[in-house]
GROMACS .gro file of C-alpha atoms in nm:
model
  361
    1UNK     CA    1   4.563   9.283  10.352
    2UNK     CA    2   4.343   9.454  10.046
    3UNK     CA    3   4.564   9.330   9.823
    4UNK     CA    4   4.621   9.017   9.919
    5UNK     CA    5   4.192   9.037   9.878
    6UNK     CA    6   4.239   9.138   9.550
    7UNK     CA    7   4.462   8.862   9.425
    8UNK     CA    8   4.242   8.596   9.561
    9UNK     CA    9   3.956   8.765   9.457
   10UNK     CA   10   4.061   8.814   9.099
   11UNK     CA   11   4.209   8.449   9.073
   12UNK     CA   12   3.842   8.301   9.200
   13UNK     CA   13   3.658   8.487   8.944
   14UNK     CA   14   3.929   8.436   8.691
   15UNK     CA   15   3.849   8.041   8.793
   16UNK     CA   16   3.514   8.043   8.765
   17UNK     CA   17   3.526   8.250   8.405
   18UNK     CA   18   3.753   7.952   8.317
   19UNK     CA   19   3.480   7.710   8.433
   20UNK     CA   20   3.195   7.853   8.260
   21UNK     CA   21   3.408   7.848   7.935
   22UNK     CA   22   3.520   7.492   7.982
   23UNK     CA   23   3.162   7.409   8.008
   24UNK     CA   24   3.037   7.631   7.732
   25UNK     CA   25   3.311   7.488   7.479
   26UNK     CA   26   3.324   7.057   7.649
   27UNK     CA   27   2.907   7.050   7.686
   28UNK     CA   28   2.684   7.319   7.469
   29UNK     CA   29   2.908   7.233   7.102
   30UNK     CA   30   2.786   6.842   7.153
   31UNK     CA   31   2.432   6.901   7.183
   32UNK     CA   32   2.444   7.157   6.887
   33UNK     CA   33   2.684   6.865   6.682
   34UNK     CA   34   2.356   6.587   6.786
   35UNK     CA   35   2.085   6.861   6.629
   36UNK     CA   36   2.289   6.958   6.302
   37UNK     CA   37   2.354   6.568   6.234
   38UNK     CA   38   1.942   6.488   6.313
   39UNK     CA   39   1.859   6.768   6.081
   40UNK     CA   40   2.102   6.640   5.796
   41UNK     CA   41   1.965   6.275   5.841
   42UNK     CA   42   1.613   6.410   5.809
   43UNK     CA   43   1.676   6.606   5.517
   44UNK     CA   44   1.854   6.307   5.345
   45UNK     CA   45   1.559   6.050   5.422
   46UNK     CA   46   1.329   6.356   5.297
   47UNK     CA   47   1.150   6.422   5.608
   48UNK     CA   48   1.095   6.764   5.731
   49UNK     CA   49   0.994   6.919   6.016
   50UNK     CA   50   0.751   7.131   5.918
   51UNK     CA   51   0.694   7.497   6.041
   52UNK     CA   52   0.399   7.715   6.034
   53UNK     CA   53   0.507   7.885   5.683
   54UNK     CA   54   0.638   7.558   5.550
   55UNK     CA   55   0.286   7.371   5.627
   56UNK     CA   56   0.054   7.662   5.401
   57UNK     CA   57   0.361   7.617   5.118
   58UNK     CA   58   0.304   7.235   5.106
   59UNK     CA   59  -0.053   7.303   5.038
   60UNK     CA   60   0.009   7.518   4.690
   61UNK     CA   61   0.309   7.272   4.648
   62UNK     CA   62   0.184   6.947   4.754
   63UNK     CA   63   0.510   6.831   4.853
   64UNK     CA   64   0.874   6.966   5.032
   65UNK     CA   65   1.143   6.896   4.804
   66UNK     CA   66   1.441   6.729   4.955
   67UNK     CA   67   1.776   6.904   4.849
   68UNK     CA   68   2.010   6.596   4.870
   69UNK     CA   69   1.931   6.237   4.755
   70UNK     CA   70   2.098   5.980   4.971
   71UNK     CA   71   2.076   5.704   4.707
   72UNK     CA   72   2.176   5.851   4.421
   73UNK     CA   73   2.436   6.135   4.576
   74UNK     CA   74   2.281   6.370   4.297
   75UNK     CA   75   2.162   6.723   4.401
   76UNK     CA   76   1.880   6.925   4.259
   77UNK     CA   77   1.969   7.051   3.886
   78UNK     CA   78   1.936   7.495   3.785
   79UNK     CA   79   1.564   7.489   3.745
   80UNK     CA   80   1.505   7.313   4.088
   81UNK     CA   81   1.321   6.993   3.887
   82UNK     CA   82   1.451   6.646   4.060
   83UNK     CA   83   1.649   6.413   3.822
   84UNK     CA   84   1.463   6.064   3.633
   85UNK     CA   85   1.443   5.864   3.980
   86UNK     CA   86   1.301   6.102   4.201
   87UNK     CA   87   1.022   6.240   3.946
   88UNK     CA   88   0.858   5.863   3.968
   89UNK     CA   89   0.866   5.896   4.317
   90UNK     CA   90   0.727   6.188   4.307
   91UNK     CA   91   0.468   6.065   4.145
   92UNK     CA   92   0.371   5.810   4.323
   93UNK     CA   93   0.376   6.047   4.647
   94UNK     CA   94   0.119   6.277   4.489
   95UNK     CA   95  -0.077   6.027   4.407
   96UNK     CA   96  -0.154   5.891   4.742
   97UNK     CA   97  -0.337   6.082   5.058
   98UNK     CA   98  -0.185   6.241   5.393
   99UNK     CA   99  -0.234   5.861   5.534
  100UNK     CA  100  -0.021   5.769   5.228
  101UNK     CA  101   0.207   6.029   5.311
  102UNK     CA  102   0.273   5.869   5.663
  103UNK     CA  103   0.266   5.525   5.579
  104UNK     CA  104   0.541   5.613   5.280
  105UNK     CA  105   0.754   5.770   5.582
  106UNK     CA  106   0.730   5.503   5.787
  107UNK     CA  107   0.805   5.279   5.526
  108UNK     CA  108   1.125   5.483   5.409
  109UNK     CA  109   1.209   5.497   5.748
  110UNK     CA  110   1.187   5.112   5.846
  111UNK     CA  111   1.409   5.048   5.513
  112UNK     CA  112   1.670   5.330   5.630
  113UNK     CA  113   1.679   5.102   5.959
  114UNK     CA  114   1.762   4.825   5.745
  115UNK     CA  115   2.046   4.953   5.553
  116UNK     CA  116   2.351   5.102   5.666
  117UNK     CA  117   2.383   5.400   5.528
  118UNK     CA  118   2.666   5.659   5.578
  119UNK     CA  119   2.559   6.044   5.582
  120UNK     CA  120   2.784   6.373   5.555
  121UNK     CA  121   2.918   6.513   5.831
  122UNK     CA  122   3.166   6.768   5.697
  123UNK     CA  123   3.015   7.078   5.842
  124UNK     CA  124   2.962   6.941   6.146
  125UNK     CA  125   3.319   6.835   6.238
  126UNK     CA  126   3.425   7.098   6.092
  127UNK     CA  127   3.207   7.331   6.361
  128UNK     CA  128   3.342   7.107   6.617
  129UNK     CA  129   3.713   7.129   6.540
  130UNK     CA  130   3.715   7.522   6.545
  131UNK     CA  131   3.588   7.512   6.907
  132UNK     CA  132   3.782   7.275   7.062
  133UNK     CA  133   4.110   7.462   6.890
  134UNK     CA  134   3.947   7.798   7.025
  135UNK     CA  135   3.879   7.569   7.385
  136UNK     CA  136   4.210   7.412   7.413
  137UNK     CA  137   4.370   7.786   7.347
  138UNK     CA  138   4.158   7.902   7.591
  139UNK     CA  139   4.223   7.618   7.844
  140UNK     CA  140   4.605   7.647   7.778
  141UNK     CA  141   4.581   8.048   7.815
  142UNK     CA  142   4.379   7.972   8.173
  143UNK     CA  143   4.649   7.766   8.313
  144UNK     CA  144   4.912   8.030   8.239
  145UNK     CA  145   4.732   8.296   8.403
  146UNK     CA  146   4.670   8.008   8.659
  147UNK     CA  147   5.056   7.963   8.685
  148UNK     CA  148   5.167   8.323   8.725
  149UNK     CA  149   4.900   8.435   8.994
  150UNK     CA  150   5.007   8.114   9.184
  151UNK     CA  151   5.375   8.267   9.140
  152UNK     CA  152   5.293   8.565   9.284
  153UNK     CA  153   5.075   8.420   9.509
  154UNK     CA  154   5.387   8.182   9.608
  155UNK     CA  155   5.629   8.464   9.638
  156UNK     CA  156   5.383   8.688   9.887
  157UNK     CA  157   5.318   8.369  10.084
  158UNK     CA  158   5.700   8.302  10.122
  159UNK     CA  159   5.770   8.646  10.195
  160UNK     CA  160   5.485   8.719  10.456
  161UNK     CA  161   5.613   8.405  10.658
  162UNK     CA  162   5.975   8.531  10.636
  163UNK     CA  163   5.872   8.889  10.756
  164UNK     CA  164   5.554   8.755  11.030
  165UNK     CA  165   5.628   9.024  11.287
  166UNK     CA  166   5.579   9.264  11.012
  167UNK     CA  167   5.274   9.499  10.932
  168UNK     CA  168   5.404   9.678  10.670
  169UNK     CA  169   5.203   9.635  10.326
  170UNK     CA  170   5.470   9.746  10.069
  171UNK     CA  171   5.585   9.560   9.785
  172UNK     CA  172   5.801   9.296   9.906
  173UNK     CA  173   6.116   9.376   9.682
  174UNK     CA  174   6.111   9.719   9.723
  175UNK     CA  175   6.079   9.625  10.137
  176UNK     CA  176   6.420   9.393  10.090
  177UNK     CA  177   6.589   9.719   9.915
  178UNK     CA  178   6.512   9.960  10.213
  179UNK     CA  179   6.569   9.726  10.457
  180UNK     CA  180   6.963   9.665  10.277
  181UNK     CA  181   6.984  10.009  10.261
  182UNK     CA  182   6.903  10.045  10.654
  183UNK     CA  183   7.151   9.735  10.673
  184UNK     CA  184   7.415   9.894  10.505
  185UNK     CA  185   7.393  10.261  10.694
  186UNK     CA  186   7.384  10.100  10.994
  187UNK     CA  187   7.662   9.931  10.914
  188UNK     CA  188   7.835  10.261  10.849
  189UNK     CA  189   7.699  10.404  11.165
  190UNK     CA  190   7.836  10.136  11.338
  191UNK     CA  191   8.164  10.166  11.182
  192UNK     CA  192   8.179  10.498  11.240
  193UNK     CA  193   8.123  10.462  11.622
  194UNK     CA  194   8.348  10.202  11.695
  195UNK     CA  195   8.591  10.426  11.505
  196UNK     CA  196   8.509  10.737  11.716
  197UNK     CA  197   8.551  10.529  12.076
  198UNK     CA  198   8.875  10.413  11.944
  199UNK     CA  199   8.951  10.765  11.899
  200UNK     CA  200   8.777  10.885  12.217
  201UNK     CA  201   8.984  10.620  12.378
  202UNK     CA  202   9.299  10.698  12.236
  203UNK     CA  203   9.245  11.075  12.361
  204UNK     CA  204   9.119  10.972  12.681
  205UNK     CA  205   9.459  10.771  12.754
  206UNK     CA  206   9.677  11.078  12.595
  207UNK     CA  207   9.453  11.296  12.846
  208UNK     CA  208   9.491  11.075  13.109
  209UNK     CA  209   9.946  11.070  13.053
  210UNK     CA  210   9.923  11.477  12.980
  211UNK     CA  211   9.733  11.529  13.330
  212UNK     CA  212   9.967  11.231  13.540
  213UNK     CA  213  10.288  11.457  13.375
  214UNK     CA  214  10.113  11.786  13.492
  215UNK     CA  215  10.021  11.617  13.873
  216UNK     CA  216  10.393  11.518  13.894
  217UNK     CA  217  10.496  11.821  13.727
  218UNK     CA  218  10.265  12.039  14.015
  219UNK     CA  219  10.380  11.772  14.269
  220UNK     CA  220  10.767  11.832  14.224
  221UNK     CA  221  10.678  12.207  14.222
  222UNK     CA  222  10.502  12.191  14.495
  223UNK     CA  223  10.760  12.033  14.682
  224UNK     CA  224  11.048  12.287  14.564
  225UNK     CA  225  10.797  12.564  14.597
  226UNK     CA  226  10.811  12.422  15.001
  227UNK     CA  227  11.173  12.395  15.010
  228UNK     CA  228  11.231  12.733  14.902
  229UNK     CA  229  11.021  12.887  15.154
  230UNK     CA  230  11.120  12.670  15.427
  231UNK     CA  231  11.473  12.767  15.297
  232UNK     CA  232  11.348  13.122  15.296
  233UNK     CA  233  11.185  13.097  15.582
  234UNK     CA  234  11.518  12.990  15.758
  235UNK     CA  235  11.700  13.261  15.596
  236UNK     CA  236  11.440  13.520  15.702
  237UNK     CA  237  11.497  13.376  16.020
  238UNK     CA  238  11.888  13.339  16.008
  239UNK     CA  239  11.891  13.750  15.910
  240UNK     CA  240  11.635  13.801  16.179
  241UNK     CA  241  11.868  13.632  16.415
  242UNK     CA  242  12.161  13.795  16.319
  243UNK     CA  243  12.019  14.121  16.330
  244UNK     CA  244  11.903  14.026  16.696
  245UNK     CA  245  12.196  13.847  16.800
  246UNK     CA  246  12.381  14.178  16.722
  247UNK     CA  247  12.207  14.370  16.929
  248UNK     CA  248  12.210  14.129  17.226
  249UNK     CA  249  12.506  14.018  17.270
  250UNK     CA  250  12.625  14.380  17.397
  251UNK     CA  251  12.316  14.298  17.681
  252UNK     CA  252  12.466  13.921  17.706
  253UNK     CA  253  12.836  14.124  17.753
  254UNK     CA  254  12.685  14.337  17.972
  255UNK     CA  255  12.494  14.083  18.233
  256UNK     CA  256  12.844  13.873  18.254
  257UNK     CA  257  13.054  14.170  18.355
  258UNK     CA  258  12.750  14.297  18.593
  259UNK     CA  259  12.746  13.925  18.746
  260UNK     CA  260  13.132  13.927  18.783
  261UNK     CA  261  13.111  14.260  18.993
  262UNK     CA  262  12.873  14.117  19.219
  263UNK     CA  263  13.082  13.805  19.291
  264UNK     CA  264  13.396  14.015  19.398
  265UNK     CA  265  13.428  14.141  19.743
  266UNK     CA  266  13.582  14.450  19.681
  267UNK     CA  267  13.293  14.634  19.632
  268UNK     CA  268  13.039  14.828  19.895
  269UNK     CA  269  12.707  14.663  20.002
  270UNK     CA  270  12.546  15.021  19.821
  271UNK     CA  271  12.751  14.972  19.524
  272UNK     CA  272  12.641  14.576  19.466
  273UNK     CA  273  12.299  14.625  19.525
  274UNK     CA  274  12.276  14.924  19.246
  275UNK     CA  275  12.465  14.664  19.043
  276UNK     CA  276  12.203  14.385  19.162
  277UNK     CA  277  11.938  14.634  19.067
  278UNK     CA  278  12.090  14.642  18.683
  279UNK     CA  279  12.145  14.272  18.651
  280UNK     CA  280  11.794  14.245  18.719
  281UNK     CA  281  11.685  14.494  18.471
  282UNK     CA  282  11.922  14.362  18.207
  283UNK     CA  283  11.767  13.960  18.276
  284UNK     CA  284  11.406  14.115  18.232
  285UNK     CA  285  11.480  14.288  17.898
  286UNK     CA  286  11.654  13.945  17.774
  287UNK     CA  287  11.377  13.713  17.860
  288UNK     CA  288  11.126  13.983  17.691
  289UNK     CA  289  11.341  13.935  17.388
  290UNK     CA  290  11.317  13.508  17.462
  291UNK     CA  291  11.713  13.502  17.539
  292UNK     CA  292  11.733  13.263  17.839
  293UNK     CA  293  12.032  13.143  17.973
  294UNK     CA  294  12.187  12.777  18.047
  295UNK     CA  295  12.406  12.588  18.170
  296UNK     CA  296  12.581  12.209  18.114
  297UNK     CA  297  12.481  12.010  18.392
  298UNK     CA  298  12.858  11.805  18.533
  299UNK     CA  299  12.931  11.389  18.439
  300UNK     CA  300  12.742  11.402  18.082
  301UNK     CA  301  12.908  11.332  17.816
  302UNK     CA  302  13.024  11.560  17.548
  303UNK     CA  303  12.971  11.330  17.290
  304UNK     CA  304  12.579  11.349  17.356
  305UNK     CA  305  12.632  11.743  17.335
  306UNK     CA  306  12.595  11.932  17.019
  307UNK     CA  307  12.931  12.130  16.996
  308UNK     CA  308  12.710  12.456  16.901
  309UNK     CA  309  12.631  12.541  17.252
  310UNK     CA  310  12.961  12.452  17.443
  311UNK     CA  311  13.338  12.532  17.427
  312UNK     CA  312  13.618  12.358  17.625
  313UNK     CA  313  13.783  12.636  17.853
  314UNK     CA  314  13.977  12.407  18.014
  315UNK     CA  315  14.063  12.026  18.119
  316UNK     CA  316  14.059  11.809  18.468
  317UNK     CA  317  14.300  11.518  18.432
  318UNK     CA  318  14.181  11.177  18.554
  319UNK     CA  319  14.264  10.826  18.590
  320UNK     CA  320  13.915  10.695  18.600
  321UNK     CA  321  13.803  10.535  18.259
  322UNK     CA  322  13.415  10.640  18.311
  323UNK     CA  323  13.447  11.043  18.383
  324UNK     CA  324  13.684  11.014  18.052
  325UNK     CA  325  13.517  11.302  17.797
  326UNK     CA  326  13.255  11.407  18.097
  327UNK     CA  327  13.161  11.743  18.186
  328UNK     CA  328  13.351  11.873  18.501
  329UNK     CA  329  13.155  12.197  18.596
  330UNK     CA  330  13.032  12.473  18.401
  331UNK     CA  331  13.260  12.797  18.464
  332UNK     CA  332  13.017  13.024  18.243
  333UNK     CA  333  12.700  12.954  18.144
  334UNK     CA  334  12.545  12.997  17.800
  335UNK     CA  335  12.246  13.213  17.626
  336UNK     CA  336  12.016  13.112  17.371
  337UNK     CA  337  11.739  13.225  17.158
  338UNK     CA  338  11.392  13.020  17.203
  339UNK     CA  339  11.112  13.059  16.935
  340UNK     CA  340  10.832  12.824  16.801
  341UNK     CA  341  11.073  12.693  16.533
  342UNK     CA  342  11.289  12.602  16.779
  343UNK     CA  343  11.613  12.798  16.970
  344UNK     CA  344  11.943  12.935  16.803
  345UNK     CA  345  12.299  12.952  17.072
  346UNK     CA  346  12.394  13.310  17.113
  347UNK     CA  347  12.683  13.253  17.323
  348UNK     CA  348  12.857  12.926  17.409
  349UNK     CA  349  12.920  12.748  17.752
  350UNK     CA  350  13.237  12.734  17.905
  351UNK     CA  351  13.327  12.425  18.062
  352UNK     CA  352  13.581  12.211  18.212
  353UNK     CA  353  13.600  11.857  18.104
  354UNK     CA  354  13.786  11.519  18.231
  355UNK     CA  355  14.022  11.464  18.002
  356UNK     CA  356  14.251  11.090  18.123
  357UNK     CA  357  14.649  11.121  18.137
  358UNK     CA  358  14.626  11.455  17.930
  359UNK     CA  359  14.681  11.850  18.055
  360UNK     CA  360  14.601  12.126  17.839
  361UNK     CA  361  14.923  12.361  17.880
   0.00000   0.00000   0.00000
């Protein structure tokens, strides 16, 4: 804002210079022109207008000597003495009184009104010509000065209404150049970001593939990691069992022999109940070690049996279609091994099953 006071400052007083010059050189050189050309008139027709010093030397003199004659043309000679025509003029003027004196001007006067008569006027133009040249430069130099603070003027104008929302004061151009220079960085800056998310992206997705491989990767081992140790687990439990099945099935051995004692009827009431008194014991220690026994109930089907806990001792013929394959009885019943993982056979069932048309020798 102070220098847009300045300018406008500057170009009204420049103006109003430019006025008072225009004024000085169009009006005051007239007026001075009119006096010069009165003067020279006056001087031709001999009249002069008389001073304070010129009055006391027209009283030793008696009369003001015109320098130019505008009858004859003829100037003054070296010695200041008036040519043949004037002296009788002169004369005649010295001869007559200050009334004489007027009535002689006004009667030179009435016959300059009468005759057209044409006076010199060479210094006057000349005066006049030198300052209207020195006006008209003037003039001419004003409206350029005019032109290129109207320019600038123009050019602040323009670029205040292109940049309204803007407080800034600095030099227009030099506000353009920073403000390309901020254009073109952040151009670069923006380049460079979209360039860096395309690479973040690019990484992301790579990250994204590396950790699905490594999930599947963890998720397969995972899965044989499970298998194993179910598959140790079983063995661990297979060795287990084997180590206890060896050591039970001497108690298993011993129970069936003990149990076929008791059913024979050779022996003494004293002697079956000791061996009563054993089976007992021997029953006792195999549930404590989770060995139960079983047995195959008779008329199901061997085909719904798993062949792990029976064996076919022997075979009932039949003609009937429906007990075909069907269990008969169970002649000796089986023991088995129950834990939370489920139960392993330790011995086999004996049966007998219906077998149609067909003995086993």
């Amino acid at each position: 804002m102070k220098k847009n006071l300045i300018i406008i400052l500057s170009s009204l007083i420049l103006f109003f210079v430019v006025s008072l010059i225009l004024v000085f050189v169009f009006k005051v050189p007239i007026a001075s022109s009119q006096d010069s050309n009165e003067k020279v008139i006056q001087e031709s027709q001999g009249i002069t207008m008389p001073d304070v010093g010129d009055e006391e030397e027209g009283d030793e003199d008696g009369y003001n000597q015109p320098d130019f004659d505008p009858n004859t043309g003829e100037s003054e000679d070296e010695d200041g003495m008036p040519g043949e025509e004037d002296s009788n003029s002169l004369s005649e003027a010295g001869d007559d009184s200050a009334d004489g004196e007027e009535e002689v001007g006004d009667e030179s006067g009435e016959g300059d009104r009468g005759e057209d008569v044409q006076y010199p006027n060479i210094v006057t133009e000349k005066d006049g010509s030198n300052i209207r040249l020195i006006g008209y430069i003037a003039f001419f130099i004003t409206l350029f000065l005019l032109f290129i603070v109207t320019t600038l003027l123009f050019r602040h104008v323009k670029w205040r209404r292109r940049y309204t929302k803007n407080d800034s004061i600095v030099f227009p151009d030099a506000h353009l150049d920073v403000l390309d220079d901020l254009r073109i960085h952040m151009h670069g800056l923006t380049t460079q970001i979209l360039d860096f998310s395309k690479v973040s992206l690019g990484n992301q997705k790579n990250n994204e593939s590396l950790i699905a491989q490594m999930i599947e990767s963890m998720t397969k081992l995972n899965s044989t990691i499970d298998s194993q140790n179910k598959e140790i687990e079983r063995l661990k439990q297979g060795y287990d069992f084997s180590i206890k099945k060896n050591s039970i099935l001497p108690l298993i051995e011993l129970n069936n022999l003990v149990k076929d004692f008791l059913v024979e009827n050779t022996i003494s009431e004293e002697t079956r109940k000791k061996l009563d008194s054993v089976n007992k014991y021997i029953e006792s220690y195999l549930e404590e070690m989770d060995v139960f026994e079983f047995e195959i109930d008779s008329g199901k089907s061997t085909r719904e049996l798993s062949s792990d806990i029976f064996e076919i001792a022997d075979v009932e013929i039949t003609n009937n279609d429906e007990l075909n394959e069907k269990v008969f009885k169970t002649i000796k019943n089986g023991y088995e091994n129950i834990h939370p993982n489920g139960k392993n056979v330790l011995m086999k069932a004996k049966i007998i099953v219906y077998k149609k048309g067909v003995k086993n020798e």
